[in-house]
Every structure is written in structure tokens, then in C-alpha cells.
Amino acid sequence: MGTRYGSAAAVATVLLLGGCGVADSAAGPVSGPVSAPTPTPTLCAEFPPQPPLPGDVEGWWSSTPADANGNVLTDPADWPAQLREHPRIALVDAATGRVVSSWDRRTCGQIPDFRPPSGLSGNQLVVLDADSGAVLESMSMQR
């Protein structure tokens, strides 16, 4: 008697699952919400003119990207990778923690609220990524 009911249950399961056929391929794939790509911030090649700041040092972080002929490279795709990877830079006196200058290629100006990370030391100027605080370069200072 157990076999008879087991067979009936198996047949019912087959019939039930048989009604769950594959969706009509003409209907097309079902997709969820499409998220827009994250916009890439516009980066500026040239900073507005400003007077030199006390203790400031020129370098890749504050210069205008240019090709071998001196032509300004306005398309960030043509810039050295370092400029694209670190668009916000601060030059800091490591001994005192004083921000000497800062450069933001997203706003084309200074970073007014930048605070250097604690733990900097030594008689040197350090170039920091303003977002991560990572030291990208350092230079000795004559005091």
C-alpha cells in the first residue's frame, strides 16, 4: 500500500513540475534595476595663478601636465598616472605639521580644510595624498 501512494505522489510531482516550463524566449531576459555608472570627477590641468606661498616647493603635484613639446595636456587620460591617482595633494612640514600648500585638481584650487595625519616626523617636507594621508614623496628641509 505504501508503494501505491508513493507512486501517486511521484506522478503528481511530475505533473506539477511539468507545468513549470521554460519562459518564452521571445519575452527577452528579465533584468533588475540598472545603476548608472559612477561619474568621474572632472579634473583641471591648470590651476589659477596665485602668489607663491612661504616654503612652497614646485613639483608634479602643483605643475601643469604637459607633453614633451610643452603643450598643456587637458585630457586627464593623457596625464601621468600619479596625477590621476592622487588629484588632491598637500605639502606639509613634517616637523611642525604646518600645511605649506595644497592642490585639488577636482576644484582647481586649494584644500581649505585639510588636516595632516598625526605621526609625521623628521626635518622634511612631505607630499601627502589629501584623501588617504599616504606619504607620496619627501624632501629634506634646511632650517
PDB file of C-alpha atoms in Angstrom:
ATOM      1  CA  MET A   1       0.000   0.000   0.000  1.00  0.00           C
ATOM      2  CA  GLY A   2       2.902   2.366   0.699  1.00  0.00           C
ATOM      3  CA  THR A   3       4.218   1.830  -2.815  1.00  0.00           C
ATOM      4  CA  ARG A   4       0.912   2.762  -4.387  1.00  0.00           C
ATOM      5  CA  TYR A   5       0.748   6.136  -2.593  1.00  0.00           C
ATOM      6  CA  GLY A   6       4.442   6.765  -3.261  1.00  0.00           C
ATOM      7  CA  SER A   7       3.861   6.265  -6.996  1.00  0.00           C
ATOM      8  CA  ALA A   8       0.867   8.584  -6.975  1.00  0.00           C
ATOM      9  CA  ALA A   9       2.910  11.269  -5.236  1.00  0.00           C
ATOM     10  CA  ALA A  10       5.686  10.890  -7.797  1.00  0.00           C
ATOM     11  CA  VAL A  11       3.213  11.224 -10.687  1.00  0.00           C
ATOM     12  CA  ALA A  12       1.635  14.302  -9.078  1.00  0.00           C
ATOM     13  CA  THR A  13       5.075  15.865  -8.644  1.00  0.00           C
ATOM     14  CA  VAL A  14       5.959  15.211 -12.288  1.00  0.00           C
ATOM     15  CA  LEU A  15       2.662  16.712 -13.453  1.00  0.00           C
ATOM     16  CA  LEU A  16       3.080  19.718 -11.185  1.00  0.00           C
ATOM     17  CA  LEU A  17       6.652  20.381 -12.327  1.00  0.00           C
ATOM     18  CA  GLY A  18       5.690  19.799 -15.936  1.00  0.00           C
ATOM     19  CA  GLY A  19       3.574  22.934 -15.780  1.00  0.00           C
ATOM     20  CA  CYS A  20       6.659  24.968 -14.840  1.00  0.00           C
ATOM     21  CA  GLY A  21       8.060  25.138 -18.321  1.00  0.00           C
ATOM     22  CA  VAL A  22      10.788  27.433 -19.558  1.00  0.00           C
ATOM     23  CA  ALA A  23       9.758  31.037 -20.135  1.00  0.00           C
ATOM     24  CA  ASP A  24       9.099  32.095 -23.682  1.00  0.00           C
ATOM     25  CA  SER A  25      12.433  33.273 -25.084  1.00  0.00           C
ATOM     26  CA  ALA A  26      10.654  35.897 -27.186  1.00  0.00           C
ATOM     27  CA  ALA A  27       9.807  37.749 -23.984  1.00  0.00           C
ATOM     28  CA  GLY A  28      13.500  38.586 -23.557  1.00  0.00           C
ATOM     29  CA  PRO A  29      15.637  38.426 -20.459  1.00  0.00           C
ATOM     30  CA  VAL A  30      14.372  39.847 -17.229  1.00  0.00           C
ATOM     31  CA  SER A  31      16.671  42.441 -15.750  1.00  0.00           C
ATOM     32  CA  GLY A  32      16.778  44.268 -12.469  1.00  0.00           C
ATOM     33  CA  PRO A  33      17.293  47.965 -11.996  1.00  0.00           C
ATOM     34  CA  VAL A  34      20.224  49.334 -13.943  1.00  0.00           C
ATOM     35  CA  SER A  35      22.533  51.501 -11.904  1.00  0.00           C
ATOM     36  CA  ALA A  36      24.171  54.430 -13.597  1.00  0.00           C
ATOM     37  CA  PRO A  37      27.972  54.360 -13.737  1.00  0.00           C
ATOM     38  CA  THR A  38      29.699  56.393 -11.061  1.00  0.00           C
ATOM     39  CA  PRO A  39      30.616  59.727 -12.618  1.00  0.00           C
ATOM     40  CA  THR A  40      34.303  60.508 -12.826  1.00  0.00           C
ATOM     41  CA  PRO A  41      35.028  63.949 -11.414  1.00  0.00           C
ATOM     42  CA  THR A  42      36.328  66.479 -13.881  1.00  0.00           C
ATOM     43  CA  LEU A  43      39.988  67.226 -13.243  1.00  0.00           C
ATOM     44  CA  CYS A  44      41.692  70.510 -14.082  1.00  0.00           C
ATOM     45  CA  ALA A  45      45.054  70.686 -15.774  1.00  0.00           C
ATOM     46  CA  GLU A  46      45.868  74.287 -14.887  1.00  0.00           C
ATOM     47  CA  PHE A  47      45.475  75.967 -11.526  1.00  0.00           C
ATOM     48  CA  PRO A  48      44.547  79.643 -11.367  1.00  0.00           C
ATOM     49  CA  PRO A  49      47.570  81.912 -10.877  1.00  0.00           C
ATOM     50  CA  GLN A  50      48.426  82.615  -7.252  1.00  0.00           C
ATOM     51  CA  PRO A  51      51.384  84.135  -5.459  1.00  0.00           C
ATOM     52  CA  PRO A  52      53.961  81.712  -4.091  1.00  0.00           C
ATOM     53  CA  LEU A  53      53.263  80.539  -0.562  1.00  0.00           C
ATOM     54  CA  PRO A  54      56.031  80.673   2.073  1.00  0.00           C
ATOM     55  CA  GLY A  55      58.013  77.435   1.990  1.00  0.00           C
ATOM     56  CA  ASP A  56      56.197  76.076  -1.054  1.00  0.00           C
ATOM     57  CA  VAL A  57      58.043  73.794  -3.458  1.00  0.00           C
ATOM     58  CA  GLU A  58      57.074  73.159  -7.065  1.00  0.00           C
ATOM     59  CA  GLY A  59      56.693  69.597  -8.267  1.00  0.00           C
ATOM     60  CA  TRP A  60      54.499  67.187 -10.190  1.00  0.00           C
ATOM     61  CA  TRP A  61      51.676  67.888  -7.704  1.00  0.00           C
ATOM     62  CA  SER A  62      51.466  71.613  -8.467  1.00  0.00           C
ATOM     63  CA  SER A  63      52.561  71.747 -12.075  1.00  0.00           C
ATOM     64  CA  THR A  64      50.587  71.839 -15.287  1.00  0.00           C
ATOM     65  CA  PRO A  65      50.749  68.486 -17.089  1.00  0.00           C
ATOM     66  CA  ALA A  66      52.432  68.929 -20.457  1.00  0.00           C
ATOM     67  CA  ASP A  67      53.773  66.813 -23.279  1.00  0.00           C
ATOM     68  CA  ALA A  68      57.413  66.733 -24.425  1.00  0.00           C
ATOM     69  CA  ASN A  69      56.815  69.877 -26.535  1.00  0.00           C
ATOM     70  CA  GLY A  70      55.388  71.854 -23.616  1.00  0.00           C
ATOM     71  CA  ASN A  71      51.764  71.662 -24.771  1.00  0.00           C
ATOM     72  CA  VAL A  72      49.269  71.541 -21.894  1.00  0.00           C
ATOM     73  CA  LEU A  73      47.596  68.154 -21.564  1.00  0.00           C
ATOM     74  CA  THR A  74      43.982  68.981 -20.716  1.00  0.00           C
ATOM     75  CA  ASP A  75      42.671  65.416 -21.028  1.00  0.00           C
ATOM     76  CA  PRO A  76      43.380  63.512 -17.785  1.00  0.00           C
ATOM     77  CA  ALA A  77      43.692  60.298 -19.832  1.00  0.00           C
ATOM     78  CA  ASP A  78      46.971  61.733 -21.177  1.00  0.00           C
ATOM     79  CA  TRP A  79      48.362  62.706 -17.758  1.00  0.00           C
ATOM     80  CA  PRO A  80      50.953  60.745 -15.826  1.00  0.00           C
ATOM     81  CA  ALA A  81      49.193  58.107 -13.714  1.00  0.00           C
ATOM     82  CA  GLN A  82      50.394  59.749 -10.487  1.00  0.00           C
ATOM     83  CA  LEU A  83      48.332  62.888 -11.188  1.00  0.00           C
ATOM     84  CA  ARG A  84      45.176  60.897 -11.914  1.00  0.00           C
ATOM     85  CA  GLU A  85      45.629  58.619  -8.901  1.00  0.00           C
ATOM     86  CA  HIS A  86      46.279  61.499  -6.477  1.00  0.00           C
ATOM     87  CA  PRO A  87      44.211  64.514  -7.576  1.00  0.00           C
ATOM     88  CA  ARG A  88      44.214  66.033  -4.059  1.00  0.00           C
ATOM     89  CA  ILE A  89      47.683  66.712  -2.632  1.00  0.00           C
ATOM     90  CA  ALA A  90      49.025  68.546   0.397  1.00  0.00           C
ATOM     91  CA  LEU A  91      52.596  69.649   1.045  1.00  0.00           C
ATOM     92  CA  VAL A  92      53.266  69.501   4.798  1.00  0.00           C
ATOM     93  CA  ASP A  93      56.190  70.391   7.061  1.00  0.00           C
ATOM     94  CA  ALA A  94      56.504  67.052   8.879  1.00  0.00           C
ATOM     95  CA  ALA A  95      58.307  68.546  11.890  1.00  0.00           C
ATOM     96  CA  THR A  96      55.583  71.085  12.693  1.00  0.00           C
ATOM     97  CA  GLY A  97      52.505  69.687  10.929  1.00  0.00           C
ATOM     98  CA  ARG A  98      52.050  73.016   9.118  1.00  0.00           C
ATOM     99  CA  VAL A  99      50.305  72.726   5.759  1.00  0.00           C
ATOM    100  CA  VAL A 100      52.568  74.597   3.339  1.00  0.00           C
ATOM    101  CA  SER A 101      50.233  74.281   0.360  1.00  0.00           C
ATOM    102  CA  SER A 102      47.526  72.075  -1.037  1.00  0.00           C
ATOM    103  CA  TRP A 103      46.269  71.349  -4.531  1.00  0.00           C
ATOM    104  CA  ASP A 104      42.900  69.967  -5.547  1.00  0.00           C
ATOM    105  CA  ARG A 105      42.537  69.062  -9.218  1.00  0.00           C
ATOM    106  CA  ARG A 106      38.797  68.468  -8.718  1.00  0.00           C
ATOM    107  CA  THR A 107      38.045  72.033  -7.587  1.00  0.00           C
ATOM    108  CA  CYS A 108      41.048  73.667  -9.307  1.00  0.00           C
ATOM    109  CA  GLY A 109      42.276  75.264  -6.111  1.00  0.00           C
ATOM    110  CA  GLN A 110      43.426  74.806  -2.547  1.00  0.00           C
ATOM    111  CA  ILE A 111      42.032  72.374   0.049  1.00  0.00           C
ATOM    112  CA  PRO A 112      40.975  74.795   2.792  1.00  0.00           C
ATOM    113  CA  ASP A 113      40.089  72.259   5.489  1.00  0.00           C
ATOM    114  CA  PHE A 114      42.971  69.798   5.115  1.00  0.00           C
ATOM    115  CA  ARG A 115      44.432  68.470   8.370  1.00  0.00           C
ATOM    116  CA  PRO A 116      47.584  66.349   8.137  1.00  0.00           C
ATOM    117  CA  PRO A 117      47.575  62.959   9.830  1.00  0.00           C
ATOM    118  CA  SER A 118      49.318  62.631  13.173  1.00  0.00           C
ATOM    119  CA  GLY A 119      52.602  60.790  13.360  1.00  0.00           C
ATOM    120  CA  LEU A 120      54.579  62.751  10.758  1.00  0.00           C
ATOM    121  CA  SER A 121      58.112  63.401  11.897  1.00  0.00           C
ATOM    122  CA  GLY A 122      61.512  64.439  10.683  1.00  0.00           C
ATOM    123  CA  ASN A 123      63.035  67.553   9.233  1.00  0.00           C
ATOM    124  CA  GLN A 124      61.343  67.172   5.869  1.00  0.00           C
ATOM    125  CA  LEU A 125      58.559  68.323   3.618  1.00  0.00           C
ATOM    126  CA  VAL A 126      56.162  65.548   2.695  1.00  0.00           C
ATOM    127  CA  VAL A 127      53.764  65.318  -0.214  1.00  0.00           C
ATOM    128  CA  LEU A 128      50.599  63.655   1.052  1.00  0.00           C
ATOM    129  CA  ASP A 129      47.568  62.252  -0.692  1.00  0.00           C
ATOM    130  CA  ALA A 130      44.969  64.511   0.928  1.00  0.00           C
ATOM    131  CA  ASP A 131      42.330  61.784   0.967  1.00  0.00           C
ATOM    132  CA  SER A 132      44.320  58.833   2.317  1.00  0.00           C
ATOM    133  CA  GLY A 133      47.123  60.656   4.154  1.00  0.00           C
ATOM    134  CA  ALA A 134      49.686  58.456   2.396  1.00  0.00           C
ATOM    135  CA  VAL A 135      53.168  59.944   2.013  1.00  0.00           C
ATOM    136  CA  LEU A 136      53.890  60.086  -1.722  1.00  0.00           C
ATOM    137  CA  GLU A 137      57.213  61.896  -1.614  1.00  0.00           C
ATOM    138  CA  SER A 138      59.510  63.565   0.895  1.00  0.00           C
ATOM    139  CA  MET A 139      62.235  66.200   0.674  1.00  0.00           C
ATOM    140  CA  SER A 140      64.771  67.268   3.275  1.00  0.00           C
ATOM    141  CA  MET A 141      64.478  70.801   4.630  1.00  0.00           C
ATOM    142  CA  GLN A 142      67.238  73.239   5.513  1.00  0.00           C
ATOM    143  CA  ARG A 143      66.251  75.159   8.636  1.00  0.00           C
TER     144      ARG A 143
END
